[in-house]
mmCIF file of C-alpha atoms in Angstrom:
data_model
loop_
_atom_site.group_PDB
_atom_site.id
_atom_site.type_symbol
_atom_site.label_atom_id
_atom_site.label_comp_id
_atom_site.label_asym_id
_atom_site.label_seq_id
_atom_site.Cartn_x
_atom_site.Cartn_y
_atom_site.Cartn_z
ATOM 1 C CA MET M 1 18.838 4.695 18.250
ATOM 2 C CA ASN M 2 18.632 0.929 18.129
ATOM 3 C CA SER M 3 15.439 -0.739 16.988
ATOM 4 C CA LEU M 4 13.416 -2.615 19.567
ATOM 5 C CA ASN M 5 11.698 -5.780 18.454
ATOM 6 C CA PHE M 6 8.704 -7.382 20.128
ATOM 7 C CA ASN M 7 7.140 -10.653 19.027
ATOM 8 C CA ILE M 8 3.696 -11.396 20.416
ATOM 9 C CA THR M 9 1.752 -14.506 19.483
ATOM 10 C CA LEU M 10 -2.022 -14.356 19.800
ATOM 11 C CA MET M 11 -3.914 -17.654 19.878
ATOM 12 C CA LEU M 12 -7.415 -17.328 18.384
ATOM 13 C CA PRO M 13 -9.243 -19.403 21.048
ATOM 14 C CA ALA M 14 -7.757 -17.206 23.750
ATOM 15 C CA ILE M 15 -8.804 -14.069 21.920
ATOM 16 C CA LEU M 16 -12.383 -15.197 21.532
ATOM 17 C CA ALA M 17 -12.563 -15.949 25.235
ATOM 18 C CA PHE M 18 -12.334 -12.224 26.005
ATOM 19 C CA SER M 19 -15.242 -10.285 24.559
ATOM 20 C CA SER M 20 -13.544 -6.971 25.327
ATOM 21 C CA PHE M 21 -10.590 -7.725 23.027
ATOM 22 C CA PRO M 22 -10.740 -5.672 19.787
ATOM 23 C CA ARG M 23 -12.345 -7.911 17.182
ATOM 24 C CA SER M 24 -10.150 -6.722 14.315
ATOM 25 C CA LEU M 25 -6.867 -7.808 15.910
ATOM 26 C CA ALA M 26 -8.004 -11.428 15.806
ATOM 27 C CA PHE M 27 -7.814 -11.501 12.057
ATOM 28 C CA CYS M 28 -4.977 -9.255 10.941
ATOM 29 C CA SER M 29 -1.245 -9.669 11.374
ATOM 30 C CA VAL M 30 0.491 -6.314 11.251
ATOM 31 C CA ARG M 31 4.202 -5.759 10.797
ATOM 32 C CA TYR M 32 5.790 -2.345 11.106
ATOM 33 C CA PHE M 33 9.219 -1.414 9.775
ATOM 34 C CA SER M 34 10.870 1.895 10.492
ATOM 35 C CA VAL M 35 14.248 3.576 10.305
ATOM 36 C CA ALA M 36 15.893 3.813 13.747
ATOM 37 C CA THR M 37 12.536 3.506 15.499
ATOM 38 C CA THR M 38 10.498 0.765 17.127
ATOM 39 C CA SER M 39 9.331 -2.198 15.072
ATOM 40 C CA PHE M 40 7.138 -5.065 16.178
ATOM 41 C CA SER M 41 4.863 -7.777 14.853
ATOM 42 C CA LEU M 42 1.601 -9.345 15.914
ATOM 43 C CA PRO M 43 1.471 -12.712 14.125
ATOM 44 C CA VAL M 44 -1.796 -14.576 14.468
ATOM 45 C CA MET M 45 -1.546 -18.353 14.651
ATOM 46 C CA LEU M 46 -4.030 -19.190 11.932
ATOM 47 C CA SER M 47 -3.581 -21.315 8.850
ATOM 48 C CA SER M 48 -2.690 -19.086 5.905
ATOM 49 C CA SER M 49 -2.010 -21.672 3.233
ATOM 50 C CA PRO M 50 -4.306 -21.464 0.202
ATOM 51 C CA SER M 51 -6.442 -24.529 -0.394
ATOM 52 C CA ASP M 52 -5.295 -26.821 -3.148
ATOM 53 C CA GLU M 53 -8.942 -27.582 -3.916
ATOM 54 C CA ASP M 54 -9.894 -24.130 -5.177
ATOM 55 C CA ASN M 55 -8.495 -20.796 -6.260
ATOM 56 C CA GLU M 56 -10.085 -18.692 -3.536
ATOM 57 C CA ILE M 57 -7.819 -16.329 -1.646
ATOM 58 C CA LYS M 58 -7.314 -17.537 1.922
ATOM 59 C CA SER M 59 -4.600 -15.113 2.984
ATOM 60 C CA LEU M 60 -3.268 -11.798 1.723
ATOM 61 C CA LYS M 61 0.129 -10.218 2.348
ATOM 62 C CA VAL M 62 -0.132 -6.469 1.844
ATOM 63 C CA LEU M 63 2.708 -3.980 1.529
ATOM 64 C CA ALA M 64 1.275 -0.607 2.617
ATOM 65 C CA LEU M 65 3.121 2.641 1.875
ATOM 66 C CA HIS M 66 1.984 5.776 3.687
ATOM 67 C CA GLY M 67 1.930 9.323 2.384
ATOM 68 C CA SER M 68 4.007 12.386 3.207
ATOM 69 C CA GLU M 69 4.178 13.174 6.951
ATOM 70 C CA GLY M 70 2.705 9.778 7.803
ATOM 71 C CA ASN M 71 4.226 6.666 9.354
ATOM 72 C CA GLY M 72 3.879 2.923 9.055
ATOM 73 C CA PRO M 73 1.937 2.073 12.237
ATOM 74 C CA ASN M 74 -0.659 4.792 11.718
ATOM 75 C CA PHE M 75 -1.223 3.851 8.090
ATOM 76 C CA ALA M 76 -1.712 0.208 9.024
ATOM 77 C CA GLU M 77 -4.408 1.301 11.483
ATOM 78 C CA VAL M 78 -6.079 3.363 8.764
ATOM 79 C CA LEU M 79 -6.342 0.244 6.607
ATOM 80 C CA GLN M 80 -7.849 -1.931 9.351
ATOM 81 C CA PRO M 81 -11.450 -1.550 8.061
ATOM 82 C CA LEU M 82 -10.339 -3.014 4.717
ATOM 83 C CA SER M 83 -8.777 -5.961 6.546
ATOM 84 C CA ASP M 84 -11.958 -6.474 8.540
ATOM 85 C CA TRP M 85 -14.116 -6.377 5.416
ATOM 86 C CA LEU M 86 -11.914 -8.913 3.628
ATOM 87 C CA PHE M 87 -12.131 -11.292 6.573
ATOM 88 C CA PHE M 88 -15.816 -11.012 7.404
ATOM 89 C CA GLU M 89 -16.997 -10.974 3.786
ATOM 90 C CA ASN M 90 -14.491 -13.400 2.250
ATOM 91 C CA GLY M 91 -12.683 -15.176 5.077
ATOM 92 C CA ILE M 92 -9.338 -13.701 3.987
ATOM 93 C CA GLN M 93 -6.664 -13.341 6.650
ATOM 94 C CA VAL M 94 -4.651 -10.175 6.044
ATOM 95 C CA GLN M 95 -1.043 -9.461 6.980
ATOM 96 C CA ILE M 96 0.047 -5.851 6.549
ATOM 97 C CA THR M 97 3.692 -4.858 6.218
ATOM 98 C CA SER M 98 3.803 -1.102 6.732
ATOM 99 C CA PRO M 99 7.265 0.513 6.544
ATOM 100 C CA THR M 100 7.968 4.019 7.757
ATOM 101 C CA ALA M 101 9.708 6.301 5.258
ATOM 102 C CA PRO M 102 13.333 7.248 6.014
ATOM 103 C CA PHE M 103 13.137 11.071 6.049
ATOM 104 C CA THR M 104 11.553 13.164 8.784
ATOM 105 C CA LYS M 105 8.982 15.737 7.737
ATOM 106 C CA GLY M 106 6.712 17.714 10.038
ATOM 107 C CA ASN M 107 5.235 15.322 12.577
ATOM 108 C CA GLY M 108 5.925 12.282 10.435
ATOM 109 C CA TYR M 109 8.106 10.957 7.644
ATOM 110 C CA ALA M 110 8.523 11.278 3.884
ATOM 111 C CA TRP M 111 9.921 9.111 1.105
ATOM 112 C CA TRP M 112 12.046 12.007 -0.203
ATOM 113 C CA THR M 113 12.676 15.700 0.301
ATOM 114 C CA MET M 114 12.247 18.532 -2.192
ATOM 115 C CA SER M 115 13.161 22.147 -2.711
ATOM 116 C CA PRO M 116 10.946 24.563 -0.743
ATOM 117 C CA GLY M 117 7.690 25.441 -2.467
ATOM 118 C CA THR M 118 7.628 22.433 -4.785
ATOM 119 C CA ARG M 119 5.274 19.463 -4.880
ATOM 120 C CA SER M 120 5.992 15.921 -6.013
ATOM 121 C CA PHE M 121 4.028 16.422 -9.242
ATOM 122 C CA ASN M 122 6.096 19.466 -10.289
ATOM 123 C CA ALA M 123 9.461 18.926 -8.568
ATOM 124 C CA ASP M 124 12.553 18.452 -10.725
ATOM 125 C CA GLU M 125 14.253 16.196 -8.183
ATOM 126 C CA TYR M 126 13.329 13.828 -5.372
ATOM 127 C CA ILE M 127 16.207 14.141 -2.907
ATOM 128 C CA GLY M 128 16.750 10.748 -1.276
ATOM 129 C CA PHE M 129 14.643 8.821 -3.773
ATOM 130 C CA ASP M 130 17.309 6.123 -4.208
ATOM 131 C CA THR M 131 17.287 5.405 -0.472
ATOM 132 C CA SER M 132 13.530 4.842 -0.419
ATOM 133 C CA SER M 133 13.608 2.962 -3.718
ATOM 134 C CA GLU M 134 16.165 0.479 -2.418
ATOM 135 C CA MET M 135 14.307 0.131 0.882
ATOM 136 C CA VAL M 136 10.962 -0.685 -0.744
ATOM 137 C CA GLN M 137 12.510 -2.995 -3.338
ATOM 138 C CA LYS M 138 14.252 -4.969 -0.580
ATOM 139 C CA ILE M 139 11.006 -5.339 1.371
ATOM 140 C CA MET M 140 9.240 -6.520 -1.773
ATOM 141 C CA ASP M 141 12.014 -9.014 -2.507
ATOM 142 C CA ASP M 142 12.042 -10.303 1.078
ATOM 143 C CA GLU M 143 8.326 -10.262 1.874
ATOM 144 C CA LYS M 144 6.910 -11.065 -1.580
ATOM 145 C CA PRO M 145 3.582 -9.291 -0.976
ATOM 146 C CA ASP M 146 0.422 -10.337 -2.760
ATOM 147 C CA LEU M 147 -0.711 -6.716 -3.002
ATOM 148 C CA VAL M 148 0.814 -3.242 -2.724
ATOM 149 C CA LEU M 149 -1.466 -0.499 -1.395
ATOM 150 C CA ALA M 150 0.145 2.927 -1.559
ATOM 151 C CA HIS M 151 -1.177 6.347 -0.596
ATOM 152 C CA SER M 152 -0.211 9.817 -1.867
ATOM 153 C CA GLN M 153 3.607 10.093 -1.840
ATOM 154 C CA GLY M 154 3.760 6.331 -1.387
ATOM 155 C CA ALA M 155 1.631 5.952 -4.535
ATOM 156 C CA ILE M 156 3.942 8.328 -6.386
ATOM 157 C CA LEU M 157 6.894 6.199 -5.261
ATOM 158 C CA ILE M 158 5.298 3.051 -6.678
ATOM 159 C CA SER M 159 4.414 4.887 -9.902
ATOM 160 C CA ALA M 160 8.059 5.904 -10.265
ATOM 161 C CA LEU M 161 9.313 2.366 -9.561
ATOM 162 C CA LEU M 162 6.953 1.068 -12.234
ATOM 163 C CA GLY M 163 8.082 3.751 -14.671
ATOM 164 C CA LEU M 164 11.734 2.952 -14.022
ATOM 165 C CA ASN M 165 11.124 -0.809 -14.350
ATOM 166 C CA LEU M 166 12.759 -1.391 -10.965
ATOM 167 C CA ILE M 167 10.247 -3.901 -9.592
ATOM 168 C CA LYS M 168 11.581 -7.393 -10.280
ATOM 169 C CA SER M 169 8.335 -9.277 -9.702
ATOM 170 C CA HIS M 170 4.877 -7.722 -9.609
ATOM 171 C CA PRO M 171 2.575 -8.762 -6.755
ATOM 172 C CA PRO M 172 -0.081 -11.183 -8.056
ATOM 173 C CA ARG M 173 -3.015 -9.095 -6.761
ATOM 174 C CA GLY M 174 -1.469 -5.931 -8.190
ATOM 175 C CA TYR M 175 -1.241 -2.352 -6.970
ATOM 176 C CA ILE M 176 -3.743 0.025 -5.403
ATOM 177 C CA LEU M 177 -2.713 3.654 -5.836
ATOM 178 C CA ASN M 178 -4.736 6.054 -3.691
ATOM 179 C CA GLY M 179 -4.382 9.781 -4.272
ATOM 180 C CA ALA M 180 -1.545 9.293 -6.754
ATOM 181 C CA ALA M 181 0.200 12.033 -8.720
ATOM 182 C CA TRP M 182 2.678 12.335 -11.559
ATOM 183 C CA PRO M 183 6.301 11.470 -10.574
ATOM 184 C CA ASN M 184 7.675 14.510 -12.368
ATOM 185 C CA PRO M 185 11.447 13.776 -12.212
ATOM 186 C CA PHE M 186 10.764 10.545 -14.123
ATOM 187 C CA SER M 187 8.462 11.955 -16.805
ATOM 188 C CA LYS M 188 10.592 10.614 -19.655
ATOM 189 C CA GLU M 189 10.632 7.090 -18.258
ATOM 190 C CA MET M 190 6.909 7.135 -17.522
ATOM 191 C CA SER M 191 6.052 8.291 -21.026
ATOM 192 C CA SER M 192 8.171 5.613 -22.717
ATOM 193 C CA LEU M 193 7.340 2.694 -20.420
ATOM 194 C CA LYS M 194 6.352 -0.662 -21.933
ATOM 195 C CA VAL M 195 5.593 -3.663 -19.746
ATOM 196 C CA SER M 196 6.594 -7.207 -20.571
ATOM 197 C CA SER M 197 3.779 -9.253 -22.066
ATOM 198 C CA GLY M 198 4.662 -12.058 -19.668
ATOM 199 C CA SER M 199 4.203 -9.907 -16.565
ATOM 200 C CA VAL M 200 1.366 -7.424 -16.894
ATOM 201 C CA PRO M 201 0.581 -5.721 -13.579
ATOM 202 C CA ARG M 202 -2.978 -4.856 -12.593
ATOM 203 C CA VAL M 203 -3.429 -1.406 -11.080
ATOM 204 C CA LEU M 204 -6.416 0.136 -9.307
ATOM 205 C CA PHE M 205 -6.498 3.936 -9.099
ATOM 206 C CA VAL M 206 -8.552 5.293 -6.199
ATOM 207 C CA THR M 207 -9.294 9.009 -6.536
ATOM 208 C CA GLY M 208 -11.434 11.475 -4.635
ATOM 209 C CA LYS M 209 -13.417 13.996 -6.650
ATOM 210 C CA VAL M 210 -12.509 16.789 -4.245
ATOM 211 C CA ASP M 211 -8.864 15.823 -3.634
ATOM 212 C CA ARG M 212 -7.127 19.150 -2.983
ATOM 213 C CA ILE M 213 -3.714 17.650 -2.184
ATOM 214 C CA ASN M 214 -2.958 15.772 -5.396
ATOM 215 C CA PRO M 215 -5.293 16.889 -8.201
ATOM 216 C CA PRO M 216 -7.167 13.975 -9.830
ATOM 217 C CA THR M 217 -5.879 15.199 -13.190
ATOM 218 C CA SER M 218 -2.357 14.342 -12.037
ATOM 219 C CA ALA M 219 -3.461 10.811 -11.176
ATOM 220 C CA ASP M 220 -5.061 10.660 -14.622
ATOM 221 C CA GLN M 221 -1.618 11.292 -16.142
ATOM 222 C CA VAL M 222 -0.188 8.293 -14.309
ATOM 223 C CA MET M 223 -3.188 6.195 -15.284
ATOM 224 C CA ALA M 224 -2.817 7.094 -18.960
ATOM 225 C CA ALA M 225 0.919 6.341 -18.956
ATOM 226 C CA LEU M 226 0.491 2.938 -17.305
ATOM 227 C CA ASN M 227 -2.431 2.120 -19.566
ATOM 228 C CA ASP M 228 -0.360 2.991 -22.652
ATOM 229 C CA ALA M 229 2.451 0.854 -21.239
ATOM 230 C CA GLY M 230 0.138 -2.177 -21.197
ATOM 231 C CA CYS M 231 -0.926 -2.396 -17.553
ATOM 232 C CA GLN M 232 -4.410 -3.614 -16.612
ATOM 233 C CA ILE M 233 -6.065 -0.453 -15.289
ATOM 234 C CA SER M 234 -9.146 -0.160 -13.085
ATOM 235 C CA THR M 235 -10.556 2.903 -11.355
ATOM 236 C CA CYS M 236 -12.519 3.681 -8.208
ATOM 237 C CA GLU M 237 -13.740 7.253 -7.941
ATOM 238 C CA HIS M 238 -15.450 8.446 -4.774
ATOM 239 C CA PRO M 239 -16.953 11.759 -3.653
ATOM 240 C CA GLY M 240 -14.366 12.360 -0.923
ATOM 241 C CA GLY M 241 -10.956 13.971 -0.778
ATOM 242 C CA HIS M 242 -7.376 12.763 -0.468
ATOM 243 C CA SER M 243 -7.706 10.129 2.265
ATOM 244 C CA VAL M 244 -8.161 6.398 1.748
ATOM 245 C CA PRO M 245 -11.997 6.135 1.555
ATOM 246 C CA ILE M 246 -12.470 3.654 4.393
ATOM 247 C CA THR M 247 -15.647 5.391 5.655
ATOM 248 C CA ASN M 248 -17.340 5.295 2.250
ATOM 249 C CA GLU M 249 -19.022 1.901 2.125
ATOM 250 C CA ASP M 250 -19.400 1.839 -1.671
ATOM 251 C CA ALA M 251 -15.747 2.728 -2.258
ATOM 252 C CA LYS M 252 -14.548 0.288 0.402
ATOM 253 C CA ARG M 253 -16.589 -2.508 -1.138
ATOM 254 C CA SER M 254 -15.336 -1.677 -4.637
ATOM 255 C CA ILE M 255 -11.712 -1.755 -3.480
ATOM 256 C CA CYS M 256 -12.116 -5.056 -1.640
ATOM 257 C CA GLU M 257 -14.001 -6.693 -4.491
ATOM 258 C CA TRP M 258 -11.237 -5.628 -6.890
ATOM 259 C CA ILE M 259 -8.705 -7.274 -4.590
ATOM 260 C CA VAL M 260 -10.688 -10.502 -4.448
ATOM 261 C CA HIS M 261 -11.503 -10.717 -8.152
#
């Protein structure tokens, strides 16, 4: 199947003239990438150049990686409340690049496949990992995101790329890993990782106390390994489960304030 591409330009004055238009779309540019499926973009014609007069963030390019059985467009929609908060609280215009993983699974897609009955935190092999690794690295090289926000299997993918030292240039605002777990096939690399003193990534771990998909203890393993490697580690723990905590106001504020500061 060939990809279809649609480019739609939304002018802010025109948007504000229609009160029924969804408020959030006026402030967030979303780009979806997928494998042999539809892709489109909604660029908003607003100035996104940071001011030379101060160091405040004026725009934010986010690479968002969904979890197992998810897809890019849906995950971008999930993150919309974070985009809204960043705009209305800090005036930050957010552009989300949300790729869809290359392997079908259930009603969605996955970044790799595994033997039946195994989970990412205990599997011996991620079948197709190289395909997803190359795909995400290319997007990072091309798009140069300011921030990577990854959920579940997407967070495990980023953890593995960090452990394997495959990311050429870390995003300046760092990484947010929600519902992460240990990338078991790369245990040796994770345990021996050391980051360059000239490029120390900042990483925020977001974990739910009642996460029954990826146990918080597995995320703790990743956190400890990256901390020992020299990364700048922060944590955000919330009372929820595995999902990105967009309905928890305290967690949402903590995440956004970490991004800004």
